[in-house]
Amino acid sequence: MAVSVLLIGLVSALCLFQLNSVFALGVSLDSLNQRSSFAGAWAGTEPSSVKCKLQGSTHRPAFSMDGDFIIGGAFSLHSYTQTVSHDYTIMPEPLRCKGSIDTRELRFSRAMVFAIEEINNSTELLPGIKLGYQIYDSCALVPVAVHVAFQFLNSLDPVFSTGNSCSQTGMVMAAVGDSGSSPSISITRLISPFNIPLVSYFSTCACLSNKQHYPNFFRTIPSDQFQAAALAKLIKHFGWTWIGAVRSDSDYGNNGIASFLEAAQKEGICVEYSVSFYRTNPHSRIQKVADVIRRSKAVVVVAFASFGDMKILLEELSREPFPPRQWIGSESWVTNTELTRYSFCAGAIGFGIPKSIIPGLREFLLNLSFSEVIASSVLTEFWQDAFNCRLKNIDKKVCDGTEDIQNLKSQYTDTSQLRITNMVYKAVYAIAHAIHNAVCHGKNVTAQCNKLTKLESKQVLTELKKVNFSQNGYDVSFNANGDPVANYELVNWQKHESGITEIVTVGLYDASLPVGKEFRINRNITWMEGSTKVPVSVCSGSCPPGTRKVLQKEKPVCCYDCIACPEGEISNTTDSADCLPCHNEFWPNAKRDTCIPKPVEFLSFQDILGIILATFSILGAFLAIMTAGVFFYHRTSPIVRANNSELSFLLLISLTLCFLCSLTFIGAPSEWSCMLRHTAFGITFVLCISCVLGKTIVVLMAFKATLPGSNVMKWFGPPQQRMTVVSFTFIQVLICTIWLVVSPPFPIKNLTTYKEKIILECALGSAVGFWVVLGYIGLLASFCFVLAVLARKLPDNFNEAKLITFSMLIFCAVWITFIPAYVSSPGKFTVVVEIFAILASSFGLMLCIFAPKCFIILFKPEKNTKKYLMNKNQS
């Protein structure tokens, strides 16, 4: 109780000291916020016990009319106040608005008057009850808005009451206003403890949706929360990721841009700069903001600013040329036709309240009599500015009432873009419906109202929360936060050939629709400089498929470099953050934007190498067969008989098989071909070497047999020779059989040798088996080579041991070099090396052993005699 008494005394003292003059010293928003705690304390006390009147207040309404119930109004008819210097010796004068009148705001205020007069003439809404109004000029400034708030708390009677309660004569039941969020915050905080509702037509700050802080606030215009989300979706839709942002340094601008930046971040949009300013800032501050816009690289500029602030900024920008900018505007200025005179803004887009039609409003605005003009200081100022005249002759022509308002080109008379005007109209009707529901019974023509009902503003506040009606086809209702359903039009500043810039509706945004379907464009957009091509505003260009984004050091996420995907990886989307590896059997295409099957490589009969090797293989086999034919045809000749014709024919057969087995290495590997190629190679070569070894032993045994008393040939006759060849060959067959049983060769896809292709090859299965096969061949070849060396100096004119020595020398040299070449050769070249070794060694044996004999048989028949063969070497 003591606290309540103290507060009542404090409020009375403030009234006695004329708070309207104290606030003339300048009230900032922060100081007002601090005082809100004082105002909040009033909430615990009955409003009737603390309401008072400010004695001698000189802040008069711009328009007023008495009535049974009064509706207050706050409009920003001016944008500045008169500068007053204080010497603290006399009481300061009240704040006075100055500057040119805002004809658009004047239209808003007159729309409120029109709506109230329409309601007073209605037989369905508040029949028999007259609504009055008190409309004030807030100058779009917080200190003046505080004045206005206190005026709402006063009655029209200027006498201060010292009794227990103040008179309620002319008490404001509800108020409409203001256009700016900061003035509205100031007003609603001061009138909230008295439960006087404030319905704004243009205050869009999302902060005002907080019912804990602003329980008496309503609005007919959507919250900036929806507009910010819509702007972010709009920017994302056109692919702009690098933008600039400017804002009014006010609750509207700061909260609006904060909501926008939050939504933009979710959409992946980066901001190069975000600067704030206010129209009352020093010129240097405005100039600094303009310079930031001029120097920036961002083509798109989002401006969340009030009309008054934006006008100052555009005026500063117009002083110097600057690169073209694509402007994205908030509702506060983008639908204001006064700014379209700045030609560099042509192409601007933004969201505005849908256009509407208010029947009878234009006639009301134009039906302005000269007597009304003279009676109102505000209308007088408008008239004088509009027609460039004065009511009193001061170096200008005198206004005499003959001026033609019907043809006046002004925002006051322009009703082609009734957007915010309809918000004022709806706000008045919402309050009227709330009062109707509180004092009337029944609806429409059957309604009965009692104007003598003692109506409290709290009742109006309660009824406002429940209003739901349609006026001129426009629905009016409020959600739990006091906000309406969000509906916007996407507007575009289109410059015509005549040079006139027109605000054209090109799309819609409806927040009530499902996610992803809220936004649609239904008309072509004209961009900056009259272009029909969407401008580009990015920090870094889009990374095409096949690349990935790598963020630039100390830069926002929208600034990046496009790096090609590494080997074996792809990206198939634009602006991919990562590259994805291809499957083992796939490889990126040249653009690295899709995985394609790796080419399969093997030594085929279509390859040049395959054709060459196959040709030599067939040629070798053909030579072996031809040689066998020659030997068979001359089988009775001395040279054939002297060289063990049986082993020679067997050797030629084995060489033919050696040549032909190389063909098994050509072609796509299969399970059978893998087992066949290595075993056939191993067995045929052992058969071949066994025959050569047999021939070598025969040469040695034949020489020994010529010695007196030697009986060695009977121990190495034809049966023993056959047994030797069969035995050596059988051992290789046994080795190959064990190899095939234990771990046979098998076809595999080699994915490691080459990353970009698959090598089809035969795995050895058991490497031990493969090297044992080769080792056994090498062992026989070495043994044969040693024996051939021992027999190379035998005295026959034709010494076959020499030929065998050369053939074995070639054979061993080929296979010794084969080992490192085989191990180090990649892919199909491993097979090529092996085939080359087979062919080289086979040709070595063929040419060294049989070429000399064939030469003598075919070209030197005189030497094909027993006598020549048995002669001693003369040297």
JSON list of C-alpha atoms in Angstrom, two decimals, residues 635-771:
[
{"chain": "A", "resi": 635, "resn": "ARG", "atom": "CA", "xyz": [64.60, -88.02, -93.80]},
{"chain": "A", "resi": 636, "resn": "THR", "atom": "CA", "xyz": [67.02, -90.36, -95.59]},
{"chain": "A", "resi": 637, "resn": "SER", "atom": "CA", "xyz": [69.65, -87.69, -96.13]},
{"chain": "A", "resi": 638, "resn": "PRO", "atom": "CA", "xyz": [72.81, -87.92, -94.05]},
{"chain": "A", "resi": 639, "resn": "ILE", "atom": "CA", "xyz": [72.29, -84.65, -92.17]},
{"chain": "A", "resi": 640, "resn": "VAL", "atom": "CA", "xyz": [68.85, -85.68, -90.96]},
{"chain": "A", "resi": 641, "resn": "ARG", "atom": "CA", "xyz": [69.90, -89.18, -90.03]},
{"chain": "A", "resi": 642, "resn": "ALA", "atom": "CA", "xyz": [73.05, -87.89, -88.31]},
{"chain": "A", "resi": 643, "resn": "ASN", "atom": "CA", "xyz": [71.01, -85.70, -85.93]},
{"chain": "A", "resi": 644, "resn": "ASN", "atom": "CA", "xyz": [68.65, -88.22, -84.43]},
{"chain": "A", "resi": 645, "resn": "SER", "atom": "CA", "xyz": [65.62, -87.73, -86.59]},
{"chain": "A", "resi": 646, "resn": "GLU", "atom": "CA", "xyz": [63.24, -89.07, -83.95]},
{"chain": "A", "resi": 647, "resn": "LEU", "atom": "CA", "xyz": [64.22, -86.46, -81.36]},
{"chain": "A", "resi": 648, "resn": "SER", "atom": "CA", "xyz": [64.33, -83.80, -84.07]},
{"chain": "A", "resi": 649, "resn": "PHE", "atom": "CA", "xyz": [60.74, -84.49, -85.08]},
{"chain": "A", "resi": 650, "resn": "LEU", "atom": "CA", "xyz": [59.66, -84.54, -81.44]},
{"chain": "A", "resi": 651, "resn": "LEU", "atom": "CA", "xyz": [61.51, -81.26, -80.85]},
{"chain": "A", "resi": 652, "resn": "LEU", "atom": "CA", "xyz": [59.80, -79.68, -83.86]},
{"chain": "A", "resi": 653, "resn": "ILE", "atom": "CA", "xyz": [56.40, -80.82, -82.56]},
{"chain": "A", "resi": 654, "resn": "SER", "atom": "CA", "xyz": [57.16, -79.39, -79.11]},
{"chain": "A", "resi": 655, "resn": "LEU", "atom": "CA", "xyz": [58.33, -76.10, -80.68]},
{"chain": "A", "resi": 656, "resn": "THR", "atom": "CA", "xyz": [55.12, -75.93, -82.65]},
{"chain": "A", "resi": 657, "resn": "LEU", "atom": "CA", "xyz": [53.20, -76.36, -79.39]},
{"chain": "A", "resi": 658, "resn": "CYS", "atom": "CA", "xyz": [55.40, -73.70, -77.74]},
{"chain": "A", "resi": 659, "resn": "PHE", "atom": "CA", "xyz": [54.54, -71.24, -80.50]},
{"chain": "A", "resi": 660, "resn": "LEU", "atom": "CA", "xyz": [50.86, -72.06, -80.32]},
{"chain": "A", "resi": 661, "resn": "CYS", "atom": "CA", "xyz": [50.64, -71.98, -76.50]},
{"chain": "A", "resi": 662, "resn": "SER", "atom": "CA", "xyz": [51.41, -68.26, -76.62]},
{"chain": "A", "resi": 663, "resn": "LEU", "atom": "CA", "xyz": [48.00, -67.79, -78.25]},
{"chain": "A", "resi": 664, "resn": "THR", "atom": "CA", "xyz": [46.36, -68.90, -74.99]},
{"chain": "A", "resi": 665, "resn": "PHE", "atom": "CA", "xyz": [47.75, -65.75, -73.36]},
{"chain": "A", "resi": 666, "resn": "ILE", "atom": "CA", "xyz": [45.84, -63.53, -75.80]},
{"chain": "A", "resi": 667, "resn": "GLY", "atom": "CA", "xyz": [42.14, -62.79, -75.21]},
{"chain": "A", "resi": 668, "resn": "ALA", "atom": "CA", "xyz": [39.96, -62.24, -72.14]},
{"chain": "A", "resi": 669, "resn": "PRO", "atom": "CA", "xyz": [41.08, -64.43, -69.28]},
{"chain": "A", "resi": 670, "resn": "SER", "atom": "CA", "xyz": [38.70, -67.13, -68.19]},
{"chain": "A", "resi": 671, "resn": "GLU", "atom": "CA", "xyz": [38.96, -69.87, -65.61]},
{"chain": "A", "resi": 672, "resn": "TRP", "atom": "CA", "xyz": [40.00, -72.48, -68.18]},
{"chain": "A", "resi": 673, "resn": "SER", "atom": "CA", "xyz": [42.30, -70.22, -70.18]},
{"chain": "A", "resi": 674, "resn": "CYS", "atom": "CA", "xyz": [44.16, -69.19, -67.01]},
{"chain": "A", "resi": 675, "resn": "MET", "atom": "CA", "xyz": [44.84, -72.81, -66.07]},
{"chain": "A", "resi": 676, "resn": "LEU", "atom": "CA", "xyz": [45.67, -73.78, -69.66]},
{"chain": "A", "resi": 677, "resn": "ARG", "atom": "CA", "xyz": [48.10, -71.01, -70.53]},
{"chain": "A", "resi": 678, "resn": "HIS", "atom": "CA", "xyz": [50.54, -71.58, -67.68]},
{"chain": "A", "resi": 679, "resn": "THR", "atom": "CA", "xyz": [50.40, -75.38, -67.65]},
{"chain": "A", "resi": 680, "resn": "ALA", "atom": "CA", "xyz": [50.60, -75.68, -71.45]},
{"chain": "A", "resi": 681, "resn": "PHE", "atom": "CA", "xyz": [53.53, -73.29, -71.46]},
{"chain": "A", "resi": 682, "resn": "GLY", "atom": "CA", "xyz": [55.30, -75.21, -68.70]},
{"chain": "A", "resi": 683, "resn": "ILE", "atom": "CA", "xyz": [54.77, -78.70, -70.16]},
{"chain": "A", "resi": 684, "resn": "THR", "atom": "CA", "xyz": [55.54, -77.83, -73.79]},
{"chain": "A", "resi": 685, "resn": "PHE", "atom": "CA", "xyz": [58.74, -76.05, -72.86]},
{"chain": "A", "resi": 686, "resn": "VAL", "atom": "CA", "xyz": [59.89, -78.94, -70.69]},
{"chain": "A", "resi": 687, "resn": "LEU", "atom": "CA", "xyz": [59.12, -81.28, -73.59]},
{"chain": "A", "resi": 688, "resn": "CYS", "atom": "CA", "xyz": [61.14, -79.00, -75.84]},
{"chain": "A", "resi": 689, "resn": "ILE", "atom": "CA", "xyz": [64.12, -78.74, -73.46]},
{"chain": "A", "resi": 690, "resn": "SER", "atom": "CA", "xyz": [63.95, -82.47, -72.77]},
{"chain": "A", "resi": 691, "resn": "CYS", "atom": "CA", "xyz": [64.31, -83.13, -76.51]},
{"chain": "A", "resi": 692, "resn": "VAL", "atom": "CA", "xyz": [67.26, -80.72, -76.72]},
{"chain": "A", "resi": 693, "resn": "LEU", "atom": "CA", "xyz": [68.78, -82.32, -73.66]},
{"chain": "A", "resi": 694, "resn": "GLY", "atom": "CA", "xyz": [68.31, -85.73, -75.23]},
{"chain": "A", "resi": 695, "resn": "LYS", "atom": "CA", "xyz": [70.00, -84.56, -78.42]},
{"chain": "A", "resi": 696, "resn": "THR", "atom": "CA", "xyz": [72.89, -83.17, -76.39]},
{"chain": "A", "resi": 697, "resn": "ILE", "atom": "CA", "xyz": [73.35, -86.43, -74.52]},
{"chain": "A", "resi": 698, "resn": "VAL", "atom": "CA", "xyz": [73.20, -88.33, -77.79]},
{"chain": "A", "resi": 699, "resn": "VAL", "atom": "CA", "xyz": [75.99, -86.15, -79.24]},
{"chain": "A", "resi": 700, "resn": "LEU", "atom": "CA", "xyz": [78.17, -86.82, -76.19]},
{"chain": "A", "resi": 701, "resn": "MET", "atom": "CA", "xyz": [77.37, -90.52, -76.18]},
{"chain": "A", "resi": 702, "resn": "ALA", "atom": "CA", "xyz": [78.04, -90.77, -79.93]},
{"chain": "A", "resi": 703, "resn": "PHE", "atom": "CA", "xyz": [81.50, -89.26, -79.46]},
{"chain": "A", "resi": 704, "resn": "LYS", "atom": "CA", "xyz": [82.24, -91.61, -76.59]},
{"chain": "A", "resi": 705, "resn": "ALA", "atom": "CA", "xyz": [81.07, -94.55, -78.73]},
{"chain": "A", "resi": 706, "resn": "THR", "atom": "CA", "xyz": [83.76, -93.83, -81.34]},
{"chain": "A", "resi": 707, "resn": "LEU", "atom": "CA", "xyz": [86.48, -94.45, -78.80]},
{"chain": "A", "resi": 708, "resn": "PRO", "atom": "CA", "xyz": [88.05, -97.96, -78.93]},
{"chain": "A", "resi": 709, "resn": "GLY", "atom": "CA", "xyz": [86.37, -100.46, -76.61]},
{"chain": "A", "resi": 710, "resn": "SER", "atom": "CA", "xyz": [83.39, -98.13, -75.82]},
{"chain": "A", "resi": 711, "resn": "ASN", "atom": "CA", "xyz": [80.00, -99.74, -75.46]},
{"chain": "A", "resi": 712, "resn": "VAL", "atom": "CA", "xyz": [78.15, -96.69, -74.20]},
{"chain": "A", "resi": 713, "resn": "MET", "atom": "CA", "xyz": [75.58, -96.32, -77.01]},
{"chain": "A", "resi": 714, "resn": "LYS", "atom": "CA", "xyz": [73.86, -99.49, -76.05]},
{"chain": "A", "resi": 715, "resn": "TRP", "atom": "CA", "xyz": [73.06, -97.77, -72.72]},
{"chain": "A", "resi": 716, "resn": "PHE", "atom": "CA", "xyz": [71.57, -94.71, -74.42]},
{"chain": "A", "resi": 717, "resn": "GLY", "atom": "CA", "xyz": [69.79, -95.99, -77.43]},
{"chain": "A", "resi": 718, "resn": "PRO", "atom": "CA", "xyz": [66.39, -94.84, -78.74]},
{"chain": "A", "resi": 719, "resn": "PRO", "atom": "CA", "xyz": [64.39, -96.45, -75.91]},
{"chain": "A", "resi": 720, "resn": "GLN", "atom": "CA", "xyz": [66.49, -94.68, -73.29]},
{"chain": "A", "resi": 721, "resn": "GLN", "atom": "CA", "xyz": [66.15, -91.41, -75.19]},
{"chain": "A", "resi": 722, "resn": "ARG", "atom": "CA", "xyz": [62.39, -91.71, -75.26]},
{"chain": "A", "resi": 723, "resn": "MET", "atom": "CA", "xyz": [62.34, -92.62, -71.57]},
{"chain": "A", "resi": 724, "resn": "THR", "atom": "CA", "xyz": [64.47, -89.57, -70.75]},
{"chain": "A", "resi": 725, "resn": "VAL", "atom": "CA", "xyz": [62.12, -87.18, -72.59]},
{"chain": "A", "resi": 726, "resn": "VAL", "atom": "CA", "xyz": [59.04, -88.81, -71.03]},
{"chain": "A", "resi": 727, "resn": "SER", "atom": "CA", "xyz": [60.54, -88.80, -67.53]},
{"chain": "A", "resi": 728, "resn": "PHE", "atom": "CA", "xyz": [61.56, -85.14, -67.58]},
{"chain": "A", "resi": 729, "resn": "THR", "atom": "CA", "xyz": [58.21, -84.14, -69.06]},
{"chain": "A", "resi": 730, "resn": "PHE", "atom": "CA", "xyz": [56.28, -86.26, -66.54]},
{"chain": "A", "resi": 731, "resn": "ILE", "atom": "CA", "xyz": [57.90, -84.42, -63.65]},
{"chain": "A", "resi": 732, "resn": "GLN", "atom": "CA", "xyz": [56.60, -81.11, -65.07]},
{"chain": "A", "resi": 733, "resn": "VAL", "atom": "CA", "xyz": [53.19, -82.64, -65.60]},
{"chain": "A", "resi": 734, "resn": "LEU", "atom": "CA", "xyz": [53.21, -83.73, -61.96]},
{"chain": "A", "resi": 735, "resn": "ILE", "atom": "CA", "xyz": [54.21, -80.24, -60.78]},
{"chain": "A", "resi": 736, "resn": "CYS", "atom": "CA", "xyz": [51.44, -78.64, -62.86]},
{"chain": "A", "resi": 737, "resn": "THR", "atom": "CA", "xyz": [48.89, -81.14, -61.61]},
{"chain": "A", "resi": 738, "resn": "ILE", "atom": "CA", "xyz": [49.73, -80.39, -57.99]},
{"chain": "A", "resi": 739, "resn": "TRP", "atom": "CA", "xyz": [49.57, -76.67, -58.77]},
{"chain": "A", "resi": 740, "resn": "LEU", "atom": "CA", "xyz": [46.14, -76.97, -60.39]},
{"chain": "A", "resi": 741, "resn": "VAL", "atom": "CA", "xyz": [44.78, -79.07, -57.56]},
{"chain": "A", "resi": 742, "resn": "VAL", "atom": "CA", "xyz": [46.12, -77.03, -54.65]},
{"chain": "A", "resi": 743, "resn": "SER", "atom": "CA", "xyz": [45.75, -73.43, -55.92]},
{"chain": "A", "resi": 744, "resn": "PRO", "atom": "CA", "xyz": [45.13, -73.08, -59.64]},
{"chain": "A", "resi": 745, "resn": "PRO", "atom": "CA", "xyz": [45.41, -69.81, -61.57]},
{"chain": "A", "resi": 746, "resn": "PHE", "atom": "CA", "xyz": [42.14, -67.86, -61.87]},
{"chain": "A", "resi": 747, "resn": "PRO", "atom": "CA", "xyz": [40.93, -64.71, -63.63]},
{"chain": "A", "resi": 748, "resn": "ILE", "atom": "CA", "xyz": [40.81, -61.48, -61.60]},
{"chain": "A", "resi": 749, "resn": "LYS", "atom": "CA", "xyz": [40.03, -57.83, -62.10]},
{"chain": "A", "resi": 750, "resn": "ASN", "atom": "CA", "xyz": [43.13, -55.88, -61.23]},
{"chain": "A", "resi": 751, "resn": "LEU", "atom": "CA", "xyz": [41.91, -52.57, -59.76]},
{"chain": "A", "resi": 752, "resn": "THR", "atom": "CA", "xyz": [45.19, -51.45, -58.19]},
{"chain": "A", "resi": 753, "resn": "THR", "atom": "CA", "xyz": [47.70, -51.18, -61.01]},
{"chain": "A", "resi": 754, "resn": "TYR", "atom": "CA", "xyz": [45.71, -48.47, -62.77]},
{"chain": "A", "resi": 755, "resn": "LYS", "atom": "CA", "xyz": [43.15, -46.29, -61.00]},
{"chain": "A", "resi": 756, "resn": "GLU", "atom": "CA", "xyz": [41.30, -45.37, -64.14]},
{"chain": "A", "resi": 757, "resn": "LYS", "atom": "CA", "xyz": [40.90, -48.82, -65.72]},
{"chain": "A", "resi": 758, "resn": "ILE", "atom": "CA", "xyz": [40.43, -52.48, -64.88]},
{"chain": "A", "resi": 759, "resn": "ILE", "atom": "CA", "xyz": [43.04, -55.01, -65.96]},
{"chain": "A", "resi": 760, "resn": "LEU", "atom": "CA", "xyz": [41.68, -58.47, -66.62]},
{"chain": "A", "resi": 761, "resn": "GLU", "atom": "CA", "xyz": [44.46, -60.90, -65.87]},
{"chain": "A", "resi": 762, "resn": "CYS", "atom": "CA", "xyz": [45.17, -64.32, -64.50]},
{"chain": "A", "resi": 763, "resn": "ALA", "atom": "CA", "xyz": [46.21, -64.53, -60.90]},
{"chain": "A", "resi": 764, "resn": "LEU", "atom": "CA", "xyz": [48.82, -67.20, -60.31]},
{"chain": "A", "resi": 765, "resn": "GLY", "atom": "CA", "xyz": [46.84, -68.79, -57.53]},
{"chain": "A", "resi": 766, "resn": "SER", "atom": "CA", "xyz": [49.99, -70.23, -56.03]},
{"chain": "A", "resi": 767, "resn": "ALA", "atom": "CA", "xyz": [53.04, -68.14, -56.80]},
{"chain": "A", "resi": 768, "resn": "VAL", "atom": "CA", "xyz": [55.16, -71.07, -55.57]},
{"chain": "A", "resi": 769, "resn": "GLY", "atom": "CA", "xyz": [53.62, -73.33, -58.22]},
{"chain": "A", "resi": 770, "resn": "PHE", "atom": "CA", "xyz": [54.40, -70.79, -60.97]},
{"chain": "A", "resi": 771, "resn": "TRP", "atom": "CA", "xyz": [58.01, -70.30, -59.93]}
]
